[in-house]
mmCIF file with all atom_site columns, C-alpha atoms in Angstrom:
data_model
loop_
_atom_site.group_PDB
_atom_site.id
_atom_site.type_symbol
_atom_site.label_atom_id
_atom_site.label_alt_id
_atom_site.label_comp_id
_atom_site.label_asym_id
_atom_site.label_entity_id
_atom_site.label_seq_id
_atom_site.pdbx_PDB_ins_code
_atom_site.Cartn_x
_atom_site.Cartn_y
_atom_site.Cartn_z
_atom_site.occupancy
_atom_site.B_iso_or_equiv
_atom_site.pdbx_formal_charge
_atom_site.auth_seq_id
_atom_site.auth_comp_id
_atom_site.auth_asym_id
_atom_site.auth_atom_id
_atom_site.pdbx_PDB_model_num
ATOM 1   C CA . MET K 1 1   ? 0.263  -0.166 -0.128  1.00 0.00 ? 1   MET K CA 1
ATOM 2   C CA . ASP K 1 2   ? 1.321  2.592  -1.328  1.00 0.00 ? 2   ASP K CA 1
ATOM 3   C CA . GLU K 1 3   ? 1.384  6.177  1.798   1.00 0.00 ? 3   GLU K CA 1
ATOM 4   C CA . GLN K 1 4   ? 1.152  9.278  0.491   1.00 0.00 ? 4   GLN K CA 1
ATOM 5   C CA . LYS K 1 5   ? 4.161  11.572 1.652   1.00 0.00 ? 5   LYS K CA 1
ATOM 6   C CA . PRO K 1 6   ? 2.552  14.766 3.386   1.00 0.00 ? 6   PRO K CA 1
ATOM 7   C CA . ALA K 1 7   ? 1.952  18.030 0.368   1.00 0.00 ? 7   ALA K CA 1
ATOM 8   C CA . ALA K 1 8   ? 4.818  20.194 2.686   1.00 0.00 ? 8   ALA K CA 1
ATOM 9   C CA . THR K 1 9   ? 7.413  17.719 2.348   1.00 0.00 ? 9   THR K CA 1
ATOM 10  C CA . ARG K 1 10  ? 6.255  17.527 -1.946  1.00 0.00 ? 10  ARG K CA 1
ATOM 11  C CA . THR K 1 11  ? 6.411  20.818 -1.518  1.00 0.00 ? 11  THR K CA 1
ATOM 12  C CA . SER K 1 12  ? 9.780  20.810 -0.113  1.00 0.00 ? 12  SER K CA 1
ATOM 13  C CA . SER K 1 13  ? 11.409 18.596 -2.510  1.00 0.00 ? 13  SER K CA 1
ATOM 14  C CA . ARG K 1 14  ? 10.099 20.226 -4.893  1.00 0.00 ? 14  ARG K CA 1
ATOM 15  C CA . ARG K 1 15  ? 11.652 23.771 -3.837  1.00 0.00 ? 15  ARG K CA 1
ATOM 16  C CA . TRP K 1 16  ? 14.459 22.082 -3.759  1.00 0.00 ? 16  TRP K CA 1
ATOM 17  C CA . VAL K 1 17  ? 14.342 20.429 -7.281  1.00 0.00 ? 17  VAL K CA 1
ATOM 18  C CA . VAL K 1 18  ? 13.159 24.268 -8.726  1.00 0.00 ? 18  VAL K CA 1
ATOM 19  C CA . TYR K 1 19  ? 16.799 24.755 -6.430  1.00 0.00 ? 19  TYR K CA 1
ATOM 20  C CA . GLY K 1 20  ? 19.297 23.419 -7.315  1.00 0.00 ? 20  GLY K CA 1
ATOM 21  C CA . LEU K 1 21  ? 18.091 23.118 -11.879 1.00 0.00 ? 21  LEU K CA 1
ATOM 22  C CA . LEU K 1 22  ? 18.962 27.076 -10.568 1.00 0.00 ? 22  LEU K CA 1
ATOM 23  C CA . GLY K 1 23  ? 22.136 26.380 -9.266  1.00 0.00 ? 23  GLY K CA 1
ATOM 24  C CA . ALA K 1 24  ? 22.757 24.824 -11.921 1.00 0.00 ? 24  ALA K CA 1
ATOM 25  C CA . GLY K 1 25  ? 23.014 26.815 -14.313 1.00 0.00 ? 25  GLY K CA 1
ATOM 26  C CA . VAL K 1 26  ? 24.055 30.123 -12.282 1.00 0.00 ? 26  VAL K CA 1
ATOM 27  C CA . LEU K 1 27  ? 26.955 27.481 -12.709 1.00 0.00 ? 27  LEU K CA 1
ATOM 28  C CA . GLY K 1 28  ? 27.444 27.168 -16.139 1.00 0.00 ? 28  GLY K CA 1
ATOM 29  C CA . THR K 1 29  ? 27.313 30.014 -16.669 1.00 0.00 ? 29  THR K CA 1
ATOM 30  C CA . LEU K 1 30  ? 29.408 31.597 -14.419 1.00 0.00 ? 30  LEU K CA 1
ATOM 31  C CA . VAL K 1 31  ? 31.641 29.604 -17.442 1.00 0.00 ? 31  VAL K CA 1
ATOM 32  C CA . ALA K 1 32  ? 31.373 33.012 -19.646 1.00 0.00 ? 32  ALA K CA 1
ATOM 33  C CA . ALA K 1 33  ? 32.243 35.373 -16.984 1.00 0.00 ? 33  ALA K CA 1
ATOM 34  C CA . ARG K 1 34  ? 36.307 33.807 -16.388 1.00 0.00 ? 34  ARG K CA 1
ATOM 35  C CA . PRO K 1 35  ? 36.723 34.757 -19.818 1.00 0.00 ? 35  PRO K CA 1
ATOM 36  C CA . ILE K 1 36  ? 35.038 38.742 -19.682 1.00 0.00 ? 36  ILE K CA 1
ATOM 37  C CA . ALA K 1 37  ? 36.412 39.282 -16.170 1.00 0.00 ? 37  ALA K CA 1
ATOM 38  C CA . ALA K 1 38  ? 39.619 37.839 -17.256 1.00 0.00 ? 38  ALA K CA 1
ATOM 39  C CA . ALA K 1 39  ? 39.152 41.384 -20.014 1.00 0.00 ? 39  ALA K CA 1
ATOM 40  C CA . ILE K 1 40  ? 39.469 43.327 -17.745 1.00 0.00 ? 40  ILE K CA 1
ATOM 41  C CA . GLN K 1 41  ? 42.164 41.830 -15.808 1.00 0.00 ? 41  GLN K CA 1
ATOM 42  C CA . GLN K 1 42  ? 44.572 43.483 -17.782 1.00 0.00 ? 42  GLN K CA 1
ATOM 43  C CA . GLY K 1 43  ? 47.208 45.355 -16.264 1.00 0.00 ? 43  GLY K CA 1
ATOM 44  C CA . GLY K 1 44  ? 46.856 47.505 -13.723 1.00 0.00 ? 44  GLY K CA 1
ATOM 45  C CA . GLY K 1 45  ? 46.693 45.407 -10.168 1.00 0.00 ? 45  GLY K CA 1
ATOM 46  C CA . TRP K 1 46  ? 43.812 43.226 -11.452 1.00 0.00 ? 46  TRP K CA 1
ATOM 47  C CA . HIS K 1 47  ? 45.927 39.849 -13.060 1.00 0.00 ? 47  HIS K CA 1
ATOM 48  C CA . GLY K 1 48  ? 44.090 37.796 -14.501 1.00 0.00 ? 48  GLY K CA 1
ATOM 49  C CA . HIS K 1 49  ? 45.327 34.294 -16.881 1.00 0.00 ? 49  HIS K CA 1
ATOM 50  C CA . PHE K 1 50  ? 46.047 35.832 -19.471 1.00 0.00 ? 50  PHE K CA 1
ATOM 51  C CA . GLY K 1 51  ? 48.534 37.396 -16.842 1.00 0.00 ? 51  GLY K CA 1
ATOM 52  C CA . GLY K 1 52  ? 47.396 40.695 -18.113 1.00 0.00 ? 52  GLY K CA 1
ATOM 53  C CA . HIS K 1 53  ? 49.513 40.343 -21.870 1.00 0.00 ? 53  HIS K CA 1
ATOM 54  C CA . PHE K 1 54  ? 48.310 38.624 -25.141 1.00 0.00 ? 54  PHE K CA 1
ATOM 55  C CA . GLY K 1 55  ? 51.650 38.326 -27.136 1.00 0.00 ? 55  GLY K CA 1
ATOM 56  C CA . GLY K 1 56  ? 53.295 40.214 -24.242 1.00 0.00 ? 56  GLY K CA 1
ATOM 57  C CA . GLN K 1 57  ? 52.094 43.129 -24.882 1.00 0.00 ? 57  GLN K CA 1
ATOM 58  C CA . ALA K 1 58  ? 48.718 44.915 -22.897 1.00 0.00 ? 58  ALA K CA 1
ATOM 59  C CA . MET K 1 59  ? 45.799 42.572 -24.131 1.00 0.00 ? 59  MET K CA 1
ATOM 60  C CA . SER K 1 60  ? 43.446 45.879 -26.508 1.00 0.00 ? 60  SER K CA 1
ATOM 61  C CA . PRO K 1 61  ? 39.405 45.105 -26.580 1.00 0.00 ? 61  PRO K CA 1
ATOM 62  C CA . GLU K 1 62  ? 39.401 44.312 -29.755 1.00 0.00 ? 62  GLU K CA 1
ATOM 63  C CA . ALA K 1 63  ? 42.529 41.422 -28.567 1.00 0.00 ? 63  ALA K CA 1
ATOM 64  C CA . ALA K 1 64  ? 39.881 40.236 -26.023 1.00 0.00 ? 64  ALA K CA 1
ATOM 65  C CA . LYS K 1 65  ? 36.655 40.617 -28.016 1.00 0.00 ? 65  LYS K CA 1
ATOM 66  C CA . GLU K 1 66  ? 38.625 38.074 -30.347 1.00 0.00 ? 66  GLU K CA 1
ATOM 67  C CA . HIS K 1 67  ? 39.432 35.661 -27.303 1.00 0.00 ? 67  HIS K CA 1
ATOM 68  C CA . LEU K 1 68  ? 36.362 35.608 -25.856 1.00 0.00 ? 68  LEU K CA 1
ATOM 69  C CA . GLN K 1 69  ? 34.307 34.568 -29.097 1.00 0.00 ? 69  GLN K CA 1
ATOM 70  C CA . VAL K 1 70  ? 36.656 31.890 -30.121 1.00 0.00 ? 70  VAL K CA 1
ATOM 71  C CA . ALA K 1 71  ? 36.373 31.046 -26.190 1.00 0.00 ? 71  ALA K CA 1
ATOM 72  C CA . ALA K 1 72  ? 32.587 31.474 -26.589 1.00 0.00 ? 72  ALA K CA 1
ATOM 73  C CA . LYS K 1 73  ? 32.873 29.055 -29.534 1.00 0.00 ? 73  LYS K CA 1
ATOM 74  C CA . TRP K 1 74  ? 34.568 26.319 -28.703 1.00 0.00 ? 74  TRP K CA 1
ATOM 75  C CA . ALA K 1 75  ? 31.900 26.396 -25.060 1.00 0.00 ? 75  ALA K CA 1
ATOM 76  C CA . LEU K 1 76  ? 28.972 26.111 -27.333 1.00 0.00 ? 76  LEU K CA 1
ATOM 77  C CA . ARG K 1 77  ? 30.143 23.696 -30.197 1.00 0.00 ? 77  ARG K CA 1
ATOM 78  C CA . ASP K 1 78  ? 29.844 20.793 -27.093 1.00 0.00 ? 78  ASP K CA 1
ATOM 79  C CA . ILE K 1 79  ? 26.004 21.864 -26.713 1.00 0.00 ? 79  ILE K CA 1
ATOM 80  C CA . ASP K 1 80  ? 24.887 21.903 -30.028 1.00 0.00 ? 80  ASP K CA 1
ATOM 81  C CA . ALA K 1 81  ? 24.686 25.564 -29.560 1.00 0.00 ? 81  ALA K CA 1
ATOM 82  C CA . SER K 1 82  ? 22.480 27.272 -32.745 1.00 0.00 ? 82  SER K CA 1
ATOM 83  C CA . PRO K 1 83  ? 24.668 29.472 -34.623 1.00 0.00 ? 83  PRO K CA 1
ATOM 84  C CA . GLU K 1 84  ? 21.758 31.953 -33.691 1.00 0.00 ? 84  GLU K CA 1
ATOM 85  C CA . GLN K 1 85  ? 22.491 31.536 -30.020 1.00 0.00 ? 85  GLN K CA 1
ATOM 86  C CA . GLN K 1 86  ? 26.045 31.273 -30.795 1.00 0.00 ? 86  GLN K CA 1
ATOM 87  C CA . ASP K 1 87  ? 26.108 34.834 -32.558 1.00 0.00 ? 87  ASP K CA 1
ATOM 88  C CA . ARG K 1 88  ? 23.663 36.132 -29.937 1.00 0.00 ? 88  ARG K CA 1
ATOM 89  C CA . VAL K 1 89  ? 26.724 34.630 -26.762 1.00 0.00 ? 89  VAL K CA 1
ATOM 90  C CA . ASN K 1 90  ? 28.909 36.663 -29.271 1.00 0.00 ? 90  ASN K CA 1
ATOM 91  C CA . ALA K 1 91  ? 27.556 39.877 -28.677 1.00 0.00 ? 91  ALA K CA 1
ATOM 92  C CA . ILE K 1 92  ? 26.353 39.527 -25.339 1.00 0.00 ? 92  ILE K CA 1
ATOM 93  C CA . VAL K 1 93  ? 30.209 38.939 -24.950 1.00 0.00 ? 93  VAL K CA 1
ATOM 94  C CA . THR K 1 94  ? 30.717 42.071 -27.383 1.00 0.00 ? 94  THR K CA 1
ATOM 95  C CA . GLY K 1 95  ? 28.936 44.474 -25.638 1.00 0.00 ? 95  GLY K CA 1
ATOM 96  C CA . ALA K 1 96  ? 30.600 42.957 -21.322 1.00 0.00 ? 96  ALA K CA 1
ATOM 97  C CA . VAL K 1 97  ? 33.820 43.681 -23.116 1.00 0.00 ? 97  VAL K CA 1
ATOM 98  C CA . ASP K 1 98  ? 33.188 46.879 -24.147 1.00 0.00 ? 98  ASP K CA 1
ATOM 99  C CA . ASP K 1 99  ? 31.593 47.895 -20.876 1.00 0.00 ? 99  ASP K CA 1
ATOM 100 C CA . LEU K 1 100 ? 35.024 46.630 -18.296 1.00 0.00 ? 100 LEU K CA 1
ATOM 101 C CA . PHE K 1 101 ? 37.680 48.207 -20.639 1.00 0.00 ? 101 PHE K CA 1
ATOM 102 C CA . THR K 1 102 ? 35.729 51.060 -19.438 1.00 0.00 ? 102 THR K CA 1
ATOM 103 C CA . LEU K 1 103 ? 35.757 49.977 -16.282 1.00 0.00 ? 103 LEU K CA 1
ATOM 104 C CA . LYS K 1 104 ? 39.005 49.446 -16.342 1.00 0.00 ? 104 LYS K CA 1
ATOM 105 C CA . GLU K 1 105 ? 40.880 53.508 -17.413 1.00 0.00 ? 105 GLU K CA 1
ATOM 106 C CA . ARG K 1 106 ? 38.559 54.351 -14.119 1.00 0.00 ? 106 ARG K CA 1
ATOM 107 C CA . HIS K 1 107 ? 40.163 51.091 -11.435 1.00 0.00 ? 107 HIS K CA 1
ATOM 108 C CA . GLN K 1 108 ? 43.600 52.646 -13.683 1.00 0.00 ? 108 GLN K CA 1
ATOM 109 C CA . ALA K 1 109 ? 43.160 55.674 -12.152 1.00 0.00 ? 109 ALA K CA 1
ATOM 110 C CA . ASN K 1 110 ? 42.665 54.334 -8.926  1.00 0.00 ? 110 ASN K CA 1
ATOM 111 C CA . ARG K 1 111 ? 46.146 53.084 -8.747  1.00 0.00 ? 111 ARG K CA 1
ATOM 112 C CA . VAL K 1 112 ? 47.445 56.068 -9.826  1.00 0.00 ? 112 VAL K CA 1
ATOM 113 C CA . ALA K 1 113 ? 45.354 58.130 -7.041  1.00 0.00 ? 113 ALA K CA 1
ATOM 114 C CA . PHE K 1 114 ? 47.032 55.150 -4.905  1.00 0.00 ? 114 PHE K CA 1
ATOM 115 C CA . HIS K 1 115 ? 50.474 55.689 -5.531  1.00 0.00 ? 115 HIS K CA 1
ATOM 116 C CA . ASP K 1 116 ? 50.739 59.336 -5.708  1.00 0.00 ? 116 ASP K CA 1
ATOM 117 C CA . GLN K 1 117 ? 49.208 59.137 -2.334  1.00 0.00 ? 117 GLN K CA 1
ATOM 118 C CA . LEU K 1 118 ? 51.565 56.125 -0.551  1.00 0.00 ? 118 LEU K CA 1
ATOM 119 C CA . SER K 1 119 ? 54.075 58.512 -2.489  1.00 0.00 ? 119 SER K CA 1
ATOM 120 C CA . ALA K 1 120 ? 54.109 61.762 -0.962  1.00 0.00 ? 120 ALA K CA 1
ATOM 121 C CA . ALA K 1 121 ? 55.349 63.599 1.879   1.00 0.00 ? 121 ALA K CA 1
ATOM 122 C CA . LYS K 1 122 ? 52.134 62.939 4.361   1.00 0.00 ? 122 LYS K CA 1
ATOM 123 C CA . VAL K 1 123 ? 49.864 60.427 3.934   1.00 0.00 ? 123 VAL K CA 1
ATOM 124 C CA . ASP K 1 124 ? 46.366 61.289 3.834   1.00 0.00 ? 124 ASP K CA 1
ATOM 125 C CA . ARG K 1 125 ? 43.743 58.615 5.257   1.00 0.00 ? 125 ARG K CA 1
ATOM 126 C CA . ALA K 1 126 ? 40.701 60.235 3.912   1.00 0.00 ? 126 ALA K CA 1
ATOM 127 C CA . ALA K 1 127 ? 42.029 60.884 0.388   1.00 0.00 ? 127 ALA K CA 1
ATOM 128 C CA . LEU K 1 128 ? 43.259 57.038 0.588   1.00 0.00 ? 128 LEU K CA 1
ATOM 129 C CA . GLU K 1 129 ? 39.647 55.777 1.260   1.00 0.00 ? 129 GLU K CA 1
ATOM 130 C CA . GLU K 1 130 ? 38.066 57.836 -0.496  1.00 0.00 ? 130 GLU K CA 1
ATOM 131 C CA . THR K 1 131 ? 39.989 55.918 -3.604  1.00 0.00 ? 131 THR K CA 1
ATOM 132 C CA . ARG K 1 132 ? 39.294 52.920 -1.915  1.00 0.00 ? 132 ARG K CA 1
ATOM 133 C CA . LYS K 1 133 ? 35.711 53.630 -1.732  1.00 0.00 ? 133 LYS K CA 1
ATOM 134 C CA . ALA K 1 134 ? 36.326 54.220 -5.136  1.00 0.00 ? 134 ALA K CA 1
ATOM 135 C CA . GLU K 1 135 ? 38.353 51.462 -6.426  1.00 0.00 ? 135 GLU K CA 1
ATOM 136 C CA . MET K 1 136 ? 35.264 48.850 -4.497  1.00 0.00 ? 136 MET K CA 1
ATOM 137 C CA . ALA K 1 137 ? 32.518 50.804 -5.966  1.00 0.00 ? 137 ALA K CA 1
ATOM 138 C CA . LEU K 1 138 ? 33.820 50.303 -9.333  1.00 0.00 ? 138 LEU K CA 1
ATOM 139 C CA . ALA K 1 139 ? 34.533 46.901 -8.846  1.00 0.00 ? 139 ALA K CA 1
ATOM 140 C CA . ASP K 1 140 ? 31.235 46.296 -7.526  1.00 0.00 ? 140 ASP K CA 1
ATOM 141 C CA . GLU K 1 141 ? 30.179 48.109 -11.009 1.00 0.00 ? 141 GLU K CA 1
ATOM 142 C CA . ALA K 1 142 ? 32.400 45.910 -13.012 1.00 0.00 ? 142 ALA K CA 1
ATOM 143 C CA . SER K 1 143 ? 30.713 42.391 -11.321 1.00 0.00 ? 143 SER K CA 1
ATOM 144 C CA . LYS K 1 144 ? 26.888 43.801 -11.612 1.00 0.00 ? 144 LYS K CA 1
ATOM 145 C CA . ARG K 1 145 ? 28.497 43.824 -15.140 1.00 0.00 ? 145 ARG K CA 1
ATOM 146 C CA . LEU K 1 146 ? 29.914 40.520 -14.909 1.00 0.00 ? 146 LEU K CA 1
ATOM 147 C CA . VAL K 1 147 ? 26.343 39.371 -13.713 1.00 0.00 ? 147 VAL K CA 1
ATOM 148 C CA . GLN K 1 148 ? 24.408 40.515 -16.804 1.00 0.00 ? 148 GLN K CA 1
ATOM 149 C CA . ALA K 1 149 ? 26.436 39.259 -18.877 1.00 0.00 ? 149 ALA K CA 1
ATOM 150 C CA . LEU K 1 150 ? 26.521 36.097 -17.471 1.00 0.00 ? 150 LEU K CA 1
ATOM 151 C CA . ALA K 1 151 ? 22.116 36.776 -17.045 1.00 0.00 ? 151 ALA K CA 1
ATOM 152 C CA . ASP K 1 152 ? 22.503 37.631 -20.583 1.00 0.00 ? 152 ASP K CA 1
ATOM 153 C CA . VAL K 1 153 ? 23.904 34.347 -21.436 1.00 0.00 ? 153 VAL K CA 1
ATOM 154 C CA . SER K 1 154 ? 21.969 32.071 -19.622 1.00 0.00 ? 154 SER K CA 1
ATOM 155 C CA . ASP K 1 155 ? 18.831 33.674 -21.367 1.00 0.00 ? 155 ASP K CA 1
ATOM 156 C CA . VAL K 1 156 ? 19.892 32.490 -24.724 1.00 0.00 ? 156 VAL K CA 1
ATOM 157 C CA . LEU K 1 157 ? 20.507 28.871 -23.568 1.00 0.00 ? 157 LEU K CA 1
ATOM 158 C CA . THR K 1 158 ? 18.392 25.873 -22.971 1.00 0.00 ? 158 THR K CA 1
ATOM 159 C CA . PRO K 1 159 ? 18.282 25.052 -19.579 1.00 0.00 ? 159 PRO K CA 1
ATOM 160 C CA . GLU K 1 160 ? 19.598 21.450 -21.073 1.00 0.00 ? 160 GLU K CA 1
ATOM 161 C CA . GLN K 1 161 ? 22.401 22.875 -22.554 1.00 0.00 ? 161 GLN K CA 1
ATOM 162 C CA . ARG K 1 162 ? 23.200 24.727 -19.788 1.00 0.00 ? 162 ARG K CA 1
ATOM 163 C CA . GLN K 1 163 ? 22.966 21.685 -17.659 1.00 0.00 ? 163 GLN K CA 1
ATOM 164 C CA . GLN K 1 164 ? 25.464 19.375 -20.537 1.00 0.00 ? 164 GLN K CA 1
ATOM 165 C CA . LEU K 1 165 ? 27.982 22.396 -19.971 1.00 0.00 ? 165 LEU K CA 1
ATOM 166 C CA . VAL K 1 166 ? 27.638 22.458 -16.358 1.00 0.00 ? 166 VAL K CA 1
ATOM 167 C CA . ALA K 1 167 ? 28.728 18.842 -17.232 1.00 0.00 ? 167 ALA K CA 1
ATOM 168 C CA . HIS K 1 168 ? 31.219 18.946 -19.315 1.00 0.00 ? 168 HIS K CA 1
ATOM 169 C CA . ILE K 1 169 ? 32.567 21.648 -16.735 1.00 0.00 ? 169 ILE K CA 1
ATOM 170 C CA . HIS K 1 170 ? 32.609 19.808 -14.724 1.00 0.00 ? 170 HIS K CA 1
ATOM 171 C CA . SER K 1 171 ? 33.967 16.791 -16.333 1.00 0.00 ? 171 SER K CA 1
ATOM 172 C CA . ARG K 1 172 ? 37.088 18.512 -17.636 1.00 0.00 ? 172 ARG K CA 1
ATOM 173 C CA . HIS K 1 173 ? 38.199 20.610 -14.849 1.00 0.00 ? 173 HIS K CA 1
ATOM 174 C CA . GLY K 1 174 ? 36.937 17.713 -11.889 1.00 0.00 ? 174 GLY K CA 1
ATOM 175 C CA . GLY K 1 175 ? 34.193 19.858 -9.725  1.00 0.00 ? 175 GLY K CA 1
#
């Protein structure tokens, strides 16, 4: 004789399934974040997996876009993304790179301000604090833009494709 689970238990179980699927989708889109974040981490103080340079030179926005398009093509090929999906993802990545490279200039200005403040005869703690606040606000802005790009990419992919992407990443990186 089958006993039915109480309604509260069924609801809780469904909630965990939904949370699990949402988490898998977010994790899958994080793959797109890595190359985008690396694009803004050139020179300055944000060092990405490119080491801040491409061929011995600081990576330009154009070089970053080209590199990211190749990376996106590789990732999307493995999940059978359509040409339309690939085009949409490339447009999202290109827009994010443009936006994030403008933040890079502000980050470099903050670095100069830190250098100037710390090189002065007397350290102005209030000025250092203002520069720190500006840098934290910049990091927050970059993080928001990156998450926006991730969400936009997530909208392009089907839930199945996001799950495939997560599985692919998991198999390549051991968890």
